[in-house]
PDB file of C-alpha atoms in Angstrom:
ATOM      1  CA  UNK J   1     -44.251 -27.791 171.850  1.00 65.00           C
ATOM      2  CA  UNK J   2     -47.540 -26.523 173.189  1.00 72.00           C
ATOM      3  CA  UNK J   3     -49.754 -28.816 175.204  1.00 92.00           C
ATOM      4  CA  UNK J   4     -51.261 -29.795 178.541  1.00 95.00           C
ATOM      5  CA  UNK J   5     -49.117 -31.316 181.254  1.00 95.00           C
ATOM      6  CA  UNK J   6     -50.675 -33.356 184.066  1.00 96.00           C
ATOM      7  CA  UNK J   7     -48.709 -34.519 187.053  1.00 94.00           C
ATOM      8  CA  UNK J   8     -48.155 -36.861 188.627  1.00 95.00           C
ATOM      9  CA  UNK J   9     -48.993 -39.747 186.303  1.00 94.00           C
ATOM     10  CA  UNK J  10     -49.800 -41.975 189.288  1.00 95.00           C
ATOM     11  CA  UNK J  11     -50.907 -40.850 192.738  1.00 94.00           C
ATOM     12  CA  UNK J  12     -51.828 -42.692 195.885  1.00 92.00           C
ATOM     13  CA  UNK J  13     -54.030 -41.287 198.627  1.00 89.00           C
ATOM     14  CA  UNK J  14     -54.289 -42.390 202.232  1.00 89.00           C
ATOM     15  CA  UNK J  15     -57.538 -42.256 204.168  1.00 84.00           C
ATOM     16  CA  UNK J  16     -58.422 -38.715 205.296  1.00 86.00           C
ATOM     17  CA  UNK J  17     -55.822 -37.132 203.089  1.00 92.00           C
ATOM     18  CA  UNK J  18     -56.291 -34.353 200.564  1.00 94.00           C
ATOM     19  CA  UNK J  19     -54.334 -34.645 197.352  1.00 95.00           C
ATOM     20  CA  UNK J  20     -53.794 -32.195 194.544  1.00 96.00           C
ATOM     21  CA  UNK J  21     -53.538 -32.996 190.862  1.00 97.00           C
ATOM     22  CA  UNK J  22     -51.646 -30.539 188.722  1.00 97.00           C
ATOM     23  CA  UNK J  23     -52.707 -29.341 185.275  1.00 98.00           C
ATOM     24  CA  UNK J  24     -50.693 -26.790 183.310  1.00 97.00           C
ATOM     25  CA  UNK J  25     -51.220 -25.616 179.734  1.00 97.00           C
ATOM     26  CA  UNK J  26     -49.100 -23.415 177.502  1.00 96.00           C
ATOM     27  CA  UNK J  27     -51.657 -23.163 174.688  1.00 95.00           C
ATOM     28  CA  UNK J  28     -52.992 -19.803 175.906  1.00 95.00           C
ATOM     29  CA  UNK J  29     -56.445 -21.372 176.194  1.00 94.00           C
ATOM     30  CA  UNK J  30     -59.150 -19.580 178.155  1.00 94.00           C
ATOM     31  CA  UNK J  31     -61.204 -22.619 179.197  1.00 93.00           C
ATOM     32  CA  UNK J  32     -60.052 -25.596 181.239  1.00 95.00           C
ATOM     33  CA  UNK J  33     -61.839 -28.712 182.433  1.00 95.00           C
ATOM     34  CA  UNK J  34     -61.482 -31.655 184.806  1.00 97.00           C
ATOM     35  CA  UNK J  35     -63.045 -35.017 183.973  1.00 96.00           C
ATOM     36  CA  UNK J  36     -63.153 -38.213 185.963  1.00 96.00           C
ATOM     37  CA  UNK J  37     -63.174 -41.605 184.229  1.00 94.00           C
ATOM     38  CA  UNK J  38     -64.016 -44.848 185.979  1.00 92.00           C
ATOM     39  CA  UNK J  39     -63.132 -48.198 184.377  1.00 85.00           C
ATOM     40  CA  UNK J  40     -65.375 -48.995 181.448  1.00 78.00           C
ATOM     41  CA  UNK J  41     -67.233 -45.732 181.707  1.00 81.00           C
ATOM     42  CA  UNK J  42     -67.372 -42.385 180.051  1.00 86.00           C
ATOM     43  CA  UNK J  43     -65.899 -39.067 181.184  1.00 92.00           C
ATOM     44  CA  UNK J  44     -67.786 -37.200 183.838  1.00 94.00           C
ATOM     45  CA  UNK J  45     -67.310 -33.471 184.297  1.00 93.00           C
ATOM     46  CA  UNK J  46     -66.043 -32.412 187.741  1.00 96.00           C
ATOM     47  CA  UNK J  47     -65.349 -28.679 187.321  1.00 96.00           C
ATOM     48  CA  UNK J  48     -64.689 -26.259 184.505  1.00 93.00           C
ATOM     49  CA  UNK J  49     -63.378 -22.742 184.175  1.00 95.00           C
ATOM     50  CA  UNK J  50     -64.073 -20.459 181.267  1.00 91.00           C
ATOM     51  CA  UNK J  51     -61.907 -17.605 182.517  1.00 92.00           C
ATOM     52  CA  UNK J  52     -59.322 -16.835 185.179  1.00 95.00           C
ATOM     53  CA  UNK J  53     -60.687 -16.458 188.713  1.00 95.00           C
ATOM     54  CA  UNK J  54     -63.948 -18.102 187.771  1.00 95.00           C
ATOM     55  CA  UNK J  55     -65.109 -21.727 187.658  1.00 95.00           C
ATOM     56  CA  UNK J  56     -68.326 -23.738 187.680  1.00 93.00           C
ATOM     57  CA  UNK J  57     -69.346 -27.069 189.121  1.00 94.00           C
ATOM     58  CA  UNK J  58     -69.815 -29.964 186.762  1.00 91.00           C
ATOM     59  CA  UNK J  59     -71.973 -32.991 187.354  1.00 90.00           C
ATOM     60  CA  UNK J  60     -69.884 -34.596 190.132  1.00 94.00           C
ATOM     61  CA  UNK J  61     -68.216 -31.698 191.983  1.00 96.00           C
ATOM     62  CA  UNK J  62     -68.860 -33.023 195.509  1.00 96.00           C
ATOM     63  CA  UNK J  63     -65.613 -33.898 197.301  1.00 96.00           C
ATOM     64  CA  UNK J  64     -63.483 -31.867 194.873  1.00 97.00           C
ATOM     65  CA  UNK J  65     -62.177 -28.318 194.769  1.00 98.00           C
ATOM     66  CA  UNK J  66     -60.385 -26.218 192.172  1.00 98.00           C
ATOM     67  CA  UNK J  67     -58.748 -22.839 191.703  1.00 97.00           C
ATOM     68  CA  UNK J  68     -57.960 -20.780 188.640  1.00 98.00           C
ATOM     69  CA  UNK J  69     -55.567 -18.057 189.732  1.00 97.00           C
ATOM     70  CA  UNK J  70     -53.547 -18.189 186.534  1.00 97.00           C
ATOM     71  CA  UNK J  71     -54.646 -18.750 182.988  1.00 97.00           C
ATOM     72  CA  UNK J  72     -52.278 -21.641 182.444  1.00 97.00           C
ATOM     73  CA  UNK J  73     -53.009 -23.529 185.654  1.00 98.00           C
ATOM     74  CA  UNK J  74     -56.109 -25.382 186.911  1.00 98.00           C
ATOM     75  CA  UNK J  75     -55.231 -27.654 189.870  1.00 98.00           C
ATOM     76  CA  UNK J  76     -57.758 -30.142 191.236  1.00 98.00           C
ATOM     77  CA  UNK J  77     -57.832 -31.065 194.910  1.00 97.00           C
ATOM     78  CA  UNK J  78     -59.462 -34.352 195.865  1.00 96.00           C
ATOM     79  CA  UNK J  79     -60.559 -33.876 199.444  1.00 94.00           C
ATOM     80  CA  UNK J  80     -61.150 -36.422 202.157  1.00 90.00           C
ATOM     81  CA  UNK J  81     -64.871 -35.899 201.569  1.00 90.00           C
ATOM     82  CA  UNK J  82     -64.561 -37.797 198.288  1.00 90.00           C
ATOM     83  CA  UNK J  83     -65.077 -41.334 199.553  1.00 88.00           C
ATOM     84  CA  UNK J  84     -64.419 -43.128 196.278  1.00 91.00           C
ATOM     85  CA  UNK J  85     -61.596 -41.216 194.578  1.00 93.00           C
ATOM     86  CA  UNK J  86     -59.989 -44.121 192.697  1.00 94.00           C
ATOM     87  CA  UNK J  87     -60.251 -43.145 189.025  1.00 95.00           C
ATOM     88  CA  UNK J  88     -58.422 -41.816 185.985  1.00 95.00           C
ATOM     89  CA  UNK J  89     -58.470 -38.010 185.993  1.00 97.00           C
ATOM     90  CA  UNK J  90     -58.198 -36.048 182.766  1.00 96.00           C
ATOM     91  CA  UNK J  91     -57.562 -32.349 182.391  1.00 97.00           C
ATOM     92  CA  UNK J  92     -58.501 -30.587 179.145  1.00 95.00           C
ATOM     93  CA  UNK J  93     -58.557 -27.133 177.657  1.00 94.00           C
ATOM     94  CA  UNK J  94     -60.157 -25.214 174.770  1.00 91.00           C
ATOM     95  CA  UNK J  95     -59.388 -21.785 173.245  1.00 89.00           C
ATOM     96  CA  UNK J  96     -62.876 -20.642 174.160  1.00 82.00           C
ATOM     97  CA  UNK J  97     -66.260 -22.175 174.731  1.00 72.00           C
ATOM     98  CA  UNK J  98     -68.403 -23.938 172.164  1.00 65.00           C
ATOM     99  CA  UNK J  99     -67.360 -25.558 168.876  1.00 72.00           C
ATOM    100  CA  UNK J 100     -63.768 -26.134 170.036  1.00 80.00           C
ATOM    101  CA  UNK J 101     -62.190 -29.545 170.352  1.00 86.00           C
ATOM    102  CA  UNK J 102     -60.877 -30.546 173.729  1.00 90.00           C
ATOM    103  CA  UNK J 103     -57.102 -30.756 174.118  1.00 92.00           C
ATOM    104  CA  UNK J 104     -56.420 -33.435 176.754  1.00 94.00           C
ATOM    105  CA  UNK J 105     -53.529 -34.018 179.092  1.00 94.00           C
ATOM    106  CA  UNK J 106     -52.173 -37.551 179.521  1.00 93.00           C
ATOM    107  CA  UNK J 107     -54.094 -38.136 182.746  1.00 95.00           C
ATOM    108  CA  UNK J 108     -53.436 -38.999 186.377  1.00 96.00           C
ATOM    109  CA  UNK J 109     -54.373 -42.374 187.834  1.00 95.00           C
ATOM    110  CA  UNK J 110     -55.396 -41.859 191.474  1.00 95.00           C
ATOM    111  CA  UNK J 111     -55.641 -44.857 193.821  1.00 94.00           C
ATOM    112  CA  UNK J 112     -56.467 -45.246 197.452  1.00 88.00           C
ATOM    113  CA  UNK J 113     -53.995 -47.018 199.745  1.00 82.00           C
TER     114      UNK J 113
ATOM    115  CA  UNK F   1     -78.613 -35.571 180.691  1.00 75.00           C
ATOM    116  CA  UNK F   2     -75.845 -37.966 179.647  1.00 88.00           C
ATOM    117  CA  UNK F   3     -76.173 -38.950 175.968  1.00 93.00           C
ATOM    118  CA  UNK F   4     -76.829 -42.597 175.266  1.00 95.00           C
ATOM    119  CA  UNK F   5     -74.531 -44.477 172.941  1.00 96.00           C
ATOM    120  CA  UNK F   6     -75.325 -47.685 171.100  1.00 96.00           C
ATOM    121  CA  UNK F   7     -74.135 -50.324 170.727  1.00 97.00           C
ATOM    122  CA  UNK F   8     -72.043 -50.730 173.886  1.00 95.00           C
ATOM    123  CA  UNK F   9     -69.533 -52.903 172.119  1.00 96.00           C
ATOM    124  CA  UNK F  10     -68.722 -54.024 168.580  1.00 96.00           C
ATOM    125  CA  UNK F  11     -66.373 -56.681 167.228  1.00 97.00           C
ATOM    126  CA  UNK F  12     -65.392 -56.411 163.567  1.00 95.00           C
ATOM    127  CA  UNK F  13     -63.076 -58.067 161.095  1.00 96.00           C
ATOM    128  CA  UNK F  14     -60.663 -55.818 159.191  1.00 96.00           C
ATOM    129  CA  UNK F  15     -62.442 -54.195 156.252  1.00 96.00           C
ATOM    130  CA  UNK F  16     -65.937 -54.348 157.780  1.00 96.00           C
ATOM    131  CA  UNK F  17     -68.084 -51.293 158.493  1.00 96.00           C
ATOM    132  CA  UNK F  18     -69.624 -50.093 161.732  1.00 96.00           C
ATOM    133  CA  UNK F  19     -72.044 -47.412 162.947  1.00 97.00           C
ATOM    134  CA  UNK F  20     -72.070 -45.951 166.426  1.00 98.00           C
ATOM    135  CA  UNK F  21     -75.060 -43.898 167.530  1.00 97.00           C
ATOM    136  CA  UNK F  22     -75.368 -41.136 170.094  1.00 97.00           C
ATOM    137  CA  UNK F  23     -78.759 -39.837 171.329  1.00 96.00           C
ATOM    138  CA  UNK F  24     -79.530 -36.983 173.620  1.00 93.00           C
ATOM    139  CA  UNK F  25     -82.705 -35.920 175.420  1.00 91.00           C
ATOM    140  CA  UNK F  26     -81.687 -32.240 175.133  1.00 86.00           C
ATOM    141  CA  UNK F  27     -81.474 -29.868 172.207  1.00 85.00           C
ATOM    142  CA  UNK F  28     -77.906 -29.805 171.086  1.00 85.00           C
ATOM    143  CA  UNK F  29     -75.536 -27.074 169.888  1.00 84.00           C
ATOM    144  CA  UNK F  30     -72.759 -29.458 168.923  1.00 87.00           C
ATOM    145  CA  UNK F  31     -71.633 -33.049 169.034  1.00 92.00           C
ATOM    146  CA  UNK F  32     -67.991 -34.165 169.430  1.00 93.00           C
ATOM    147  CA  UNK F  33     -66.520 -37.551 168.704  1.00 94.00           C
ATOM    148  CA  UNK F  34     -63.353 -38.890 170.373  1.00 95.00           C
ATOM    149  CA  UNK F  35     -61.487 -42.198 170.351  1.00 95.00           C
ATOM    150  CA  UNK F  36     -59.567 -43.447 173.366  1.00 93.00           C
ATOM    151  CA  UNK F  37     -57.013 -46.229 173.628  1.00 92.00           C
ATOM    152  CA  UNK F  38     -56.658 -47.988 176.988  1.00 86.00           C
ATOM    153  CA  UNK F  39     -54.783 -45.838 179.527  1.00 84.00           C
ATOM    154  CA  UNK F  40     -54.410 -42.919 177.151  1.00 88.00           C
ATOM    155  CA  UNK F  41     -56.130 -39.583 176.671  1.00 88.00           C
ATOM    156  CA  UNK F  42     -59.028 -39.362 174.224  1.00 91.00           C
ATOM    157  CA  UNK F  43     -58.117 -38.271 170.709  1.00 92.00           C
ATOM    158  CA  UNK F  44     -60.319 -35.861 168.838  1.00 91.00           C
ATOM    159  CA  UNK F  45     -62.019 -37.109 165.683  1.00 92.00           C
ATOM    160  CA  UNK F  46     -64.527 -34.387 164.728  1.00 89.00           C
ATOM    161  CA  UNK F  47     -67.105 -31.809 165.769  1.00 89.00           C
ATOM    162  CA  UNK F  48     -70.534 -31.411 164.233  1.00 89.00           C
ATOM    163  CA  UNK F  49     -72.612 -28.304 164.702  1.00 83.00           C
ATOM    164  CA  UNK F  50     -76.391 -28.022 164.486  1.00 77.00           C
ATOM    165  CA  UNK F  51     -77.490 -27.764 160.922  1.00 70.00           C
ATOM    166  CA  UNK F  52     -77.399 -31.462 160.030  1.00 62.00           C
ATOM    167  CA  UNK F  53     -73.891 -31.367 158.615  1.00 65.00           C
ATOM    168  CA  UNK F  54     -71.882 -34.410 157.864  1.00 64.00           C
ATOM    169  CA  UNK F  55     -68.137 -34.438 158.257  1.00 66.00           C
ATOM    170  CA  UNK F  56     -65.401 -36.864 157.378  1.00 67.00           C
ATOM    171  CA  UNK F  57     -62.021 -37.837 158.689  1.00 66.00           C
ATOM    172  CA  UNK F  58     -60.144 -40.418 156.567  1.00 71.00           C
ATOM    173  CA  UNK F  59     -62.604 -43.357 156.413  1.00 85.00           C
ATOM    174  CA  UNK F  60     -64.525 -42.115 159.448  1.00 90.00           C
ATOM    175  CA  UNK F  61     -67.480 -39.818 158.969  1.00 91.00           C
ATOM    176  CA  UNK F  62     -70.368 -38.576 161.077  1.00 92.00           C
ATOM    177  CA  UNK F  63     -73.777 -37.033 160.772  1.00 90.00           C
ATOM    178  CA  UNK F  64     -75.862 -34.892 163.117  1.00 90.00           C
ATOM    179  CA  UNK F  65     -79.650 -34.784 163.021  1.00 88.00           C
ATOM    180  CA  UNK F  66     -80.559 -31.873 165.309  1.00 85.00           C
ATOM    181  CA  UNK F  67     -84.284 -32.551 165.087  1.00 87.00           C
ATOM    182  CA  UNK F  68     -83.800 -35.995 166.501  1.00 89.00           C
ATOM    183  CA  UNK F  69     -80.928 -34.863 168.697  1.00 90.00           C
ATOM    184  CA  UNK F  70     -78.869 -37.732 167.383  1.00 92.00           C
ATOM    185  CA  UNK F  71     -75.479 -38.188 165.864  1.00 94.00           C
ATOM    186  CA  UNK F  72     -73.995 -41.238 164.153  1.00 95.00           C
ATOM    187  CA  UNK F  73     -70.341 -42.144 163.560  1.00 95.00           C
ATOM    188  CA  UNK F  74     -69.619 -44.255 160.489  1.00 95.00           C
ATOM    189  CA  UNK F  75     -66.449 -46.326 160.245  1.00 95.00           C
ATOM    190  CA  UNK F  76     -65.881 -47.820 156.808  1.00 93.00           C
ATOM    191  CA  UNK F  77     -63.368 -50.460 155.813  1.00 92.00           C
ATOM    192  CA  UNK F  78     -62.176 -50.699 159.426  1.00 93.00           C
ATOM    193  CA  UNK F  79     -58.482 -51.052 160.207  1.00 93.00           C
ATOM    194  CA  UNK F  80     -56.798 -52.582 163.247  1.00 95.00           C
ATOM    195  CA  UNK F  81     -55.851 -49.065 164.363  1.00 93.00           C
ATOM    196  CA  UNK F  82     -59.576 -48.228 164.754  1.00 95.00           C
ATOM    197  CA  UNK F  83     -59.814 -50.375 167.865  1.00 96.00           C
ATOM    198  CA  UNK F  84     -60.560 -48.461 171.029  1.00 95.00           C
ATOM    199  CA  UNK F  85     -63.438 -46.844 172.846  1.00 95.00           C
ATOM    200  CA  UNK F  86     -65.447 -44.183 171.032  1.00 96.00           C
ATOM    201  CA  UNK F  87     -67.143 -41.411 172.992  1.00 96.00           C
ATOM    202  CA  UNK F  88     -69.603 -38.794 171.843  1.00 96.00           C
ATOM    203  CA  UNK F  89     -69.640 -35.552 173.727  1.00 93.00           C
ATOM    204  CA  UNK F  90     -72.691 -33.290 173.528  1.00 91.00           C
ATOM    205  CA  UNK F  91     -73.006 -29.614 174.152  1.00 86.00           C
ATOM    206  CA  UNK F  92     -76.539 -28.475 174.946  1.00 81.00           C
ATOM    207  CA  UNK F  93     -77.981 -25.504 173.143  1.00 73.00           C
ATOM    208  CA  UNK F  94     -76.947 -22.242 174.715  1.00 67.00           C
ATOM    209  CA  UNK F  95     -73.226 -22.592 174.212  1.00 56.00           C
ATOM    210  CA  UNK F  96     -72.550 -23.366 177.821  1.00 66.00           C
ATOM    211  CA  UNK F  97     -69.110 -24.692 177.079  1.00 68.00           C
ATOM    212  CA  UNK F  98     -70.042 -27.776 179.070  1.00 79.00           C
ATOM    213  CA  UNK F  99     -69.421 -31.016 177.174  1.00 85.00           C
ATOM    214  CA  UNK F 100     -71.224 -34.109 178.461  1.00 89.00           C
ATOM    215  CA  UNK F 101     -69.932 -37.459 177.331  1.00 92.00           C
ATOM    216  CA  UNK F 102     -71.710 -40.718 176.627  1.00 94.00           C
ATOM    217  CA  UNK F 103     -70.697 -43.958 178.285  1.00 94.00           C
ATOM    218  CA  UNK F 104     -68.619 -45.065 175.316  1.00 95.00           C
ATOM    219  CA  UNK F 105     -68.694 -47.763 172.641  1.00 96.00           C
ATOM    220  CA  UNK F 106     -65.872 -50.272 172.638  1.00 96.00           C
ATOM    221  CA  UNK F 107     -64.759 -51.265 169.140  1.00 97.00           C
ATOM    222  CA  UNK F 108     -62.470 -54.219 168.538  1.00 97.00           C
ATOM    223  CA  UNK F 109     -61.129 -54.878 165.062  1.00 96.00           C
ATOM    224  CA  UNK F 110     -59.671 -58.332 164.477  1.00 96.00           C
ATOM    225  CA  UNK F 111     -57.376 -59.407 161.605  1.00 94.00           C
TER     226      UNK F 111
END
């Protein structure tokens, strides 16, 4: 079955540590997105990529980094510069841009030890 | 830039109707609606494109008034399964591919 796979489901970060969240899709979608969700709040866009080897900052990119070396993969690194990383992270993809529904992964819950 | 949803929360009895509104300060190319259950990924409901169209999905429908930059989600004869948090996502004119979500409306349907 085609879909988006996020791993791990739960992740714990120590102070000063970088952690990487994995997002893989086998839908052959061009565009991929990372959203952050805090309890009781909406989804905020961190980064998005419309094509391989290209990505743009979203509204809250500070403290995060991404890469898009392959079409099917869009990993997100939460760096030590992100002082409040505890949140639910969602990866999504679309076939192209505009008028396409988002296909979401099942999410990664990141917590700070 | 974030769209504003209202109300923030709604409590209904089974069979009652509800309306959730989404307003943007920017001209919009499209509006998306999603429903999310606690701890799960959002589930797509529908997309509306500029042109004032209205779409339906089972007993859930929506409208989009591009002049007012507003969209409304209508839930009729609500069922227990409708409980969750509803988000609108807006795409500004220009087809940026960048979807901005509202803060969500929590809907609770009671027996």
